[in-house]
Backbone as numpy.savetxt, mean C-alpha at the origin, in Angstrom:
# Nx Ny Nz CAx CAy CAz Cx Cy Cz
38.76 -16.17 22.25 37.55 -16.21 21.48 37.77 -17.15 20.29
36.80 -18.02 19.99 36.96 -18.99 18.91 36.77 -18.31 17.55
37.30 -18.99 16.50 37.15 -18.47 15.14 35.67 -18.41 14.75
34.88 -19.43 15.18 33.45 -19.42 14.85 32.77 -18.20 15.45
33.12 -17.86 16.68 32.52 -16.71 17.35 32.91 -15.42 16.64
34.16 -15.30 16.25 34.62 -14.10 15.53 33.91 -14.00 14.19
33.83 -15.13 13.45 33.12 -15.11 12.17 31.65 -14.77 12.38
31.06 -15.29 13.45 29.65 -15.01 13.76 29.43 -13.53 14.02
30.32 -12.91 14.78 30.22 -11.47 15.06 30.40 -10.69 13.77
31.38 -11.08 12.95 31.60 -10.40 11.67 30.40 -10.49 10.76
29.78 -11.68 10.70 28.60 -11.87 9.87 27.45 -11.01 10.38
27.31 -10.90 11.70 26.25 -10.07 12.27 26.43 -8.60 11.90
27.67 -8.12 11.93 27.96 -6.73 11.56 27.63 -6.51 10.09
28.01 -7.45 9.23 27.73 -7.32 7.80 26.22 -7.34 7.56
25.49 -8.24 8.20 24.04 -8.29 8.05 23.38 -7.02 8.54
23.84 -6.47 9.64 23.27 -5.23 10.16 23.50 -4.09 9.19
24.70 -4.00 8.61 24.99 -2.95 7.63 24.13 -3.13 6.38
23.95 -4.36 5.95 23.11 -4.62 4.78 21.67 -4.24 5.06
21.17 -4.53 6.25 19.80 -4.18 6.61 19.60 -2.68 6.60
20.58 -1.93 7.07 20.48 -0.47 7.07 20.42 0.03 5.63
21.25 -0.53 4.74 21.23 -0.11 3.34 19.93 -0.55 2.66
19.40 -1.70 3.03 18.21 -2.26 2.40 16.96 -1.46 2.76
16.84 -1.00 4.00 15.60 -0.36 4.45 15.86 0.93 5.23
16.57 1.85 4.64 16.82 3.14 5.26 15.49 3.87 5.42
15.21 4.37 6.63 13.96 5.05 6.93 12.74 4.15 6.71
12.92 2.84 6.76 11.80 1.93 6.61 11.41 1.61 5.18
12.01 2.24 4.19 11.69 1.98 2.79 12.75 1.06 2.21
12.32 -0.03 1.59 13.26 -0.96 0.97 13.94 -0.29 -0.22
15.23 -0.46 -0.36 16.02 0.08 -1.48 15.69 1.55 -1.76
15.82 2.42 -0.78 15.38 3.81 -0.97 16.12 4.58 -2.06
17.35 4.20 -2.37 18.12 4.92 -3.38 17.95 4.33 -4.78
17.30 3.17 -4.89 17.23 2.47 -6.16 16.44 3.24 -7.20
15.26 3.73 -6.85 14.42 4.42 -7.82 13.46 5.35 -7.11
13.38 6.55 -7.59 12.48 7.55 -7.00 11.10 7.42 -7.64
10.05 7.96 -6.99 8.72 7.94 -7.60 8.73 8.61 -8.98
7.81 8.19 -9.83 7.73 8.72 -11.19 7.19 10.15 -11.18
6.13 10.40 -10.45 5.49 11.72 -10.41 5.02 12.02 -9.00
4.97 13.30 -8.66 4.48 13.73 -7.36 5.54 13.64 -6.28
5.27 14.36 -5.20 6.13 14.31 -4.02 5.22 14.15 -2.80
5.81 13.91 -1.65 5.01 13.77 -0.44 4.39 15.10 -0.05
4.99 16.19 -0.50 4.45 17.53 -0.22 3.43 17.95 -1.28
3.55 17.44 -2.49 2.66 17.79 -3.60 2.34 16.53 -4.40
1.36 15.74 -3.92 1.00 14.49 -4.60 0.54 14.72 -6.04
0.76 13.74 -6.90 0.39 13.82 -8.31 -1.10 13.64 -8.54
-1.81 12.97 -7.63 -3.23 12.70 -7.80 -3.86 12.46 -6.43
-5.18 12.39 -6.42 -5.91 12.10 -5.19 -6.93 11.00 -5.49
-7.04 10.05 -4.58 -7.94 8.92 -4.76 -8.98 8.88 -3.66
-10.19 8.55 -4.02 -11.24 8.28 -3.05 -11.94 9.49 -2.50
-13.14 9.22 -2.03 -13.95 10.24 -1.38 -13.50 10.36 0.06
-13.58 11.55 0.61 -13.28 11.73 2.04 -14.29 10.91 2.82
-13.82 10.26 3.86 -14.67 9.42 4.70 -14.89 10.13 6.03
-16.12 10.17 6.47 -16.46 10.82 7.73 -16.54 9.79 8.85
-16.18 10.20 10.05 -16.30 9.33 11.22 -17.77 8.95 11.37
-18.04 7.69 11.59 -19.41 7.20 11.71 -19.96 6.71 10.38
-19.25 7.00 9.28 -19.68 6.54 7.95 -18.49 5.90 7.24
-17.74 5.09 7.99 -16.52 4.49 7.47 -16.79 3.47 6.37
-17.99 2.86 6.38 -18.27 1.75 5.47 -19.49 2.03 4.62
-19.47 1.54 3.38 -20.61 1.66 2.47 -21.70 0.69 2.90
-22.89 0.90 2.37 -24.04 0.03 2.67 -23.74 -1.41 2.31
-23.09 -1.64 1.16 -22.82 -3.03 0.77 -21.84 -3.72 1.71
-20.93 -2.97 2.29 -20.00 -3.56 3.26 -20.74 -3.88 4.55
-21.57 -2.96 5.01 -22.32 -3.18 6.25 -23.24 -4.39 6.11
-23.96 -4.50 4.99 -24.88 -5.64 4.82 -24.14 -6.95 4.58
-22.87 -6.89 4.22 -22.08 -8.11 4.01 -21.43 -8.62 5.29
-21.43 -7.79 6.34 -20.79 -8.18 7.60 -21.51 -9.39 8.20
-20.75 -10.22 8.90 -21.33 -11.45 9.43 -21.63 -11.40 10.93
-21.08 -10.45 11.63 -21.27 -10.39 13.07 -22.08 -9.15 13.43
-23.36 -9.33 13.66 -24.20 -8.22 14.09 -24.21 -7.06 13.11
-24.01 -7.38 11.83 -24.02 -6.34 10.78 -23.00 -5.25 11.02
-21.84 -5.63 11.57 -20.77 -4.66 11.80 -19.48 -5.16 11.18
-18.90 -4.37 10.25 -17.57 -4.71 9.75 -16.53 -4.48 10.86
-15.29 -4.83 10.60 -14.23 -4.56 11.56 -14.13 -3.05 11.77
-13.62 -2.61 12.92 -13.48 -1.16 13.14 -12.57 -0.54 12.08
-12.96 0.65 11.66 -12.17 1.38 10.67 -12.04 2.83 11.07
-11.00 3.47 10.57 -10.73 4.87 10.91 -10.60 5.68 9.62
-11.34 6.78 9.49 -11.18 7.62 8.30 -9.76 8.20 8.24
-9.14 8.13 7.06 -7.78 8.65 6.89 -7.64 9.35 5.55
-6.68 10.24 5.48 -6.18 10.82 4.24 -4.67 10.71 4.35
-4.07 9.83 3.55 -2.64 9.55 3.64 -1.96 9.79 2.30
-0.69 10.15 2.34 0.09 10.39 1.13 1.19 9.33 1.05
1.33 8.74 -0.13 2.37 7.75 -0.33 2.50 7.36 -1.78
3.48 6.52 -2.05 3.72 6.02 -3.40 2.89 4.76 -3.64
2.24 4.69 -4.78 1.50 3.49 -5.17 2.53 2.44 -5.59
2.49 1.28 -4.93 3.45 0.21 -5.23 2.73 -1.09 -5.50
3.37 -1.92 -6.28 2.95 -3.30 -6.52 3.47 -4.09 -5.31
2.58 -4.55 -4.46 3.01 -5.22 -3.22 3.83 -6.47 -3.48
3.49 -7.23 -4.50 4.20 -8.49 -4.71 5.69 -8.24 -4.99
6.01 -7.32 -5.89 7.43 -7.04 -6.19 8.11 -6.27 -5.06
7.38 -5.35 -4.43 8.00 -4.56 -3.36 8.37 -5.47 -2.18
7.45 -6.31 -1.75 7.72 -7.16 -0.59 8.67 -8.31 -0.89
8.75 -8.72 -2.15 9.61 -9.84 -2.51 11.04 -9.41 -2.82
11.20 -8.31 -3.57 12.55 -7.91 -3.98 12.84 -6.42 -3.80
11.92 -5.68 -3.19 12.17 -4.28 -2.87 12.03 -3.32 -4.04
11.35 -3.72 -5.11 11.23 -2.84 -6.27 10.12 -1.82 -6.07
10.39 -0.58 -6.55 9.43 0.51 -6.47 9.94 1.64 -7.35
9.22 2.71 -7.43 9.68 3.89 -8.15 9.57 3.78 -9.66
10.08 4.82 -10.31 9.96 4.95 -11.76 10.55 3.76 -12.52
11.67 3.21 -12.05 12.30 2.07 -12.73 11.39 0.85 -12.73
10.46 0.77 -11.80 9.59 -0.40 -11.67 8.17 -0.12 -12.18
7.92 1.07 -12.67 6.55 1.47 -13.06 5.91 0.50 -14.05
6.57 0.18 -15.17 5.98 -0.70 -16.17 5.67 -2.09 -15.61
6.62 -2.66 -14.89 6.42 -3.98 -14.29 5.28 -3.94 -13.28
5.27 -2.90 -12.43 4.21 -2.76 -11.43 2.84 -2.62 -12.07
2.77 -1.90 -13.18 1.50 -1.76 -13.89 1.03 -3.12 -14.42
1.94 -3.91 -14.98 1.59 -5.24 -15.47 1.08 -6.11 -14.33
1.78 -6.09 -13.21 1.35 -6.89 -12.06 -0.04 -6.47 -11.59
-0.27 -5.16 -11.48 -1.57 -4.67 -11.01 -2.68 -5.04 -11.99
-2.42 -4.90 -13.29 -3.43 -5.28 -14.30 -3.81 -6.75 -14.20
-2.85 -7.56 -13.76 -3.08 -9.00 -13.69 -3.47 -9.48 -12.30
-3.92 -8.55 -11.46 -4.51 -8.94 -10.18 -3.62 -8.96 -8.97
-2.33 -8.61 -9.12 -1.46 -8.58 -7.94 -1.91 -7.47 -7.00
-1.71 -7.63 -5.70 -2.15 -6.61 -4.75 -1.35 -5.32 -4.89
-2.02 -4.22 -4.58 -1.44 -2.89 -4.70 -1.40 -2.25 -3.32
-0.39 -1.42 -3.07 -0.27 -0.80 -1.76 0.12 0.66 -1.83
0.10 1.29 -0.67 0.53 2.68 -0.50 1.72 2.67 0.44
2.86 3.19 -0.03 4.09 3.25 0.74 4.30 4.69 1.19
4.16 4.92 2.50 4.30 6.27 3.04 5.78 6.63 3.18
6.03 7.91 3.40 7.40 8.44 3.49 8.23 7.74 4.56
7.57 7.32 5.66 8.29 6.67 6.76 8.43 5.16 6.58
7.96 4.64 5.45 8.05 3.21 5.18 6.81 2.42 5.56
5.81 3.08 6.16 4.56 2.39 6.49 3.90 1.93 5.20
3.47 0.69 5.18 2.91 0.09 3.98 1.49 -0.39 4.26
0.55 -0.02 3.40 -0.85 -0.44 3.53 -1.32 -0.99 2.19
-2.11 -2.05 2.25 -2.75 -2.56 1.04 -3.86 -1.59 0.66
-4.09 -1.39 -0.64 -5.18 -0.55 -1.14 -6.25 -1.44 -1.75
-7.51 -1.21 -1.32 -8.62 -2.06 -1.77 -9.85 -1.18 -2.00
-10.65 -1.51 -3.04 -11.93 -0.85 -3.23 -12.78 -1.12 -1.99
-13.51 -0.12 -1.50 -14.29 -0.31 -0.28 -15.61 -1.05 -0.53
-16.32 -0.71 -1.56 -17.67 -1.24 -1.78 -17.63 -2.75 -1.97
-18.12 -3.50 -0.98 -17.93 -4.95 -0.91 -18.49 -5.71 -2.10
-19.79 -5.68 -2.32 -20.38 -6.47 -3.40 -19.94 -5.98 -4.78
-19.97 -4.66 -5.05 -19.51 -4.21 -6.36 -18.05 -4.61 -6.64
-17.21 -4.56 -5.64 -15.80 -4.97 -5.82 -15.74 -6.43 -6.21
-16.49 -7.24 -5.49 -16.52 -8.69 -5.75 -17.04 -8.99 -7.14
-18.02 -8.20 -7.60 -18.67 -8.46 -8.88 -18.03 -7.73 -10.06
-16.89 -7.09 -9.85 -16.19 -6.41 -10.94 -16.85 -5.11 -11.36
-17.57 -4.46 -10.44 -18.30 -3.24 -10.77 -17.59 -1.99 -10.26
-16.31 -2.10 -9.94 -15.53 -0.94 -9.50 -14.32 -0.78 -10.42
-13.74 0.41 -10.42 -12.59 0.64 -11.27 -11.42 1.29 -10.53
-11.31 1.05 -9.23 -10.19 1.59 -8.47 -8.86 1.00 -8.93
-8.86 -0.24 -9.34 -7.62 -0.88 -9.81 -7.02 -0.07 -10.97
-7.86 0.47 -11.85 -7.35 1.25 -12.97 -6.65 2.52 -12.48
-7.21 3.15 -11.43 -6.53 4.31 -10.84 -5.13 3.90 -10.37
-5.03 2.73 -9.73 -3.74 2.25 -9.23 -2.78 1.96 -10.38
-3.27 1.35 -11.45 -2.42 1.08 -12.62 -1.91 2.40 -13.19
-2.83 3.36 -13.37 -2.46 4.65 -13.96 -1.47 5.42 -13.08
-1.54 5.21 -11.77 -0.70 5.96 -10.83 0.40 5.13 -10.19
0.68 3.96 -10.76 1.76 3.12 -10.24 3.05 3.93 -10.21
3.73 3.91 -9.08 5.01 4.60 -8.85 4.86 6.10 -8.66
3.63 6.61 -8.65 3.39 8.02 -8.37 3.09 8.20 -6.89
3.42 9.36 -6.35 3.01 9.71 -5.00 1.63 10.33 -5.11
0.67 9.79 -4.35 -0.71 10.23 -4.40 -1.26 10.42 -2.98
-2.36 11.13 -2.88 -3.10 11.25 -1.62 -4.27 10.28 -1.72
-4.45 9.47 -0.67 -5.53 8.49 -0.65 -6.44 8.77 0.53
-7.74 8.89 0.24 -8.77 9.04 1.27 -9.47 7.69 1.40
-9.70 7.26 2.62 -10.38 5.98 2.80 -10.54 5.61 4.25
-10.83 4.33 4.45 -11.01 3.77 5.78 -9.86 2.82 6.06
-9.11 3.09 7.12 -7.96 2.28 7.50 -8.38 1.22 8.50
-7.98 -0.01 8.23 -8.18 -1.10 9.19 -6.83 -1.76 9.44
-6.68 -2.32 10.62 -5.51 -3.12 10.94 -6.00 -4.39 11.63
-5.72 -5.52 11.02 -6.12 -6.82 11.57 -4.87 -7.69 11.63
-4.52 -8.11 12.84 -3.34 -8.96 13.04 -2.11 -8.37 12.38
-1.95 -7.05 12.47 -0.78 -6.37 11.93 -0.86 -6.05 10.45
-1.91 -6.50 9.78 -2.08 -6.23 8.35 -2.88 -4.95 8.18
-2.29 -3.96 7.50 -2.95 -2.66 7.27 -3.59 -2.64 5.89
-4.80 -2.11 5.84 -5.48 -1.93 4.55 -6.23 -0.61 4.58
-6.22 0.07 3.44 -7.02 1.27 3.26 -8.09 0.93 2.22
-9.35 1.04 2.64 -10.48 0.80 1.77 -10.92 2.13 1.18
-10.93 2.22 -0.16 -11.16 3.48 -0.86 -12.54 3.48 -1.51
-13.35 4.48 -1.17 -14.70 4.60 -1.73 -14.70 5.50 -2.96
-15.71 5.30 -3.80 -15.95 6.23 -4.90 -15.53 5.75 -6.26
-15.34 4.46 -6.45 -14.91 3.95 -7.74 -15.90 2.97 -8.35
-17.19 3.23 -8.14 -18.21 2.40 -8.78 -18.23 2.74 -10.26
-18.27 1.71 -11.12 -18.37 1.93 -12.57 -19.72 2.55 -12.87
-19.73 3.46 -13.81 -21.00 4.11 -14.18 -21.52 3.55 -15.45
């Protein structure tokens, strides 16, 4: 066996071990920082109105659809997970209490926010109401800022398009 082949096998073993440490149970850097508040069994807060089958989308989303007045298929869900700043989590694996302040700054400044479930499943979190969201008439982002790094229960409509998961959350129209 050549030295290059031996080094290649050794490098593969090291990379595999690093991958296991990096994403144990599907969560990046699982030992680095725990959530600030709440647990998967007892979430710290709850977001969104419960969504019923057949009423997955608000009127503004339905009227904004371009194909036969139908948005993409969605499924009502209630999921529990940690609120994370997607940009830092996906780029460098940051999450949990140690990242709370940074994540709040990122969310305040428009970076995308997500829900990280116990098994590592990651979904983007978005206000559901299409036109009000576009026009700055919703305040779901503030809920995400306030609950950054907390484990919360989220009610909404789940969509998956080309492998991208998003949960659309209703009930955050500014009054």
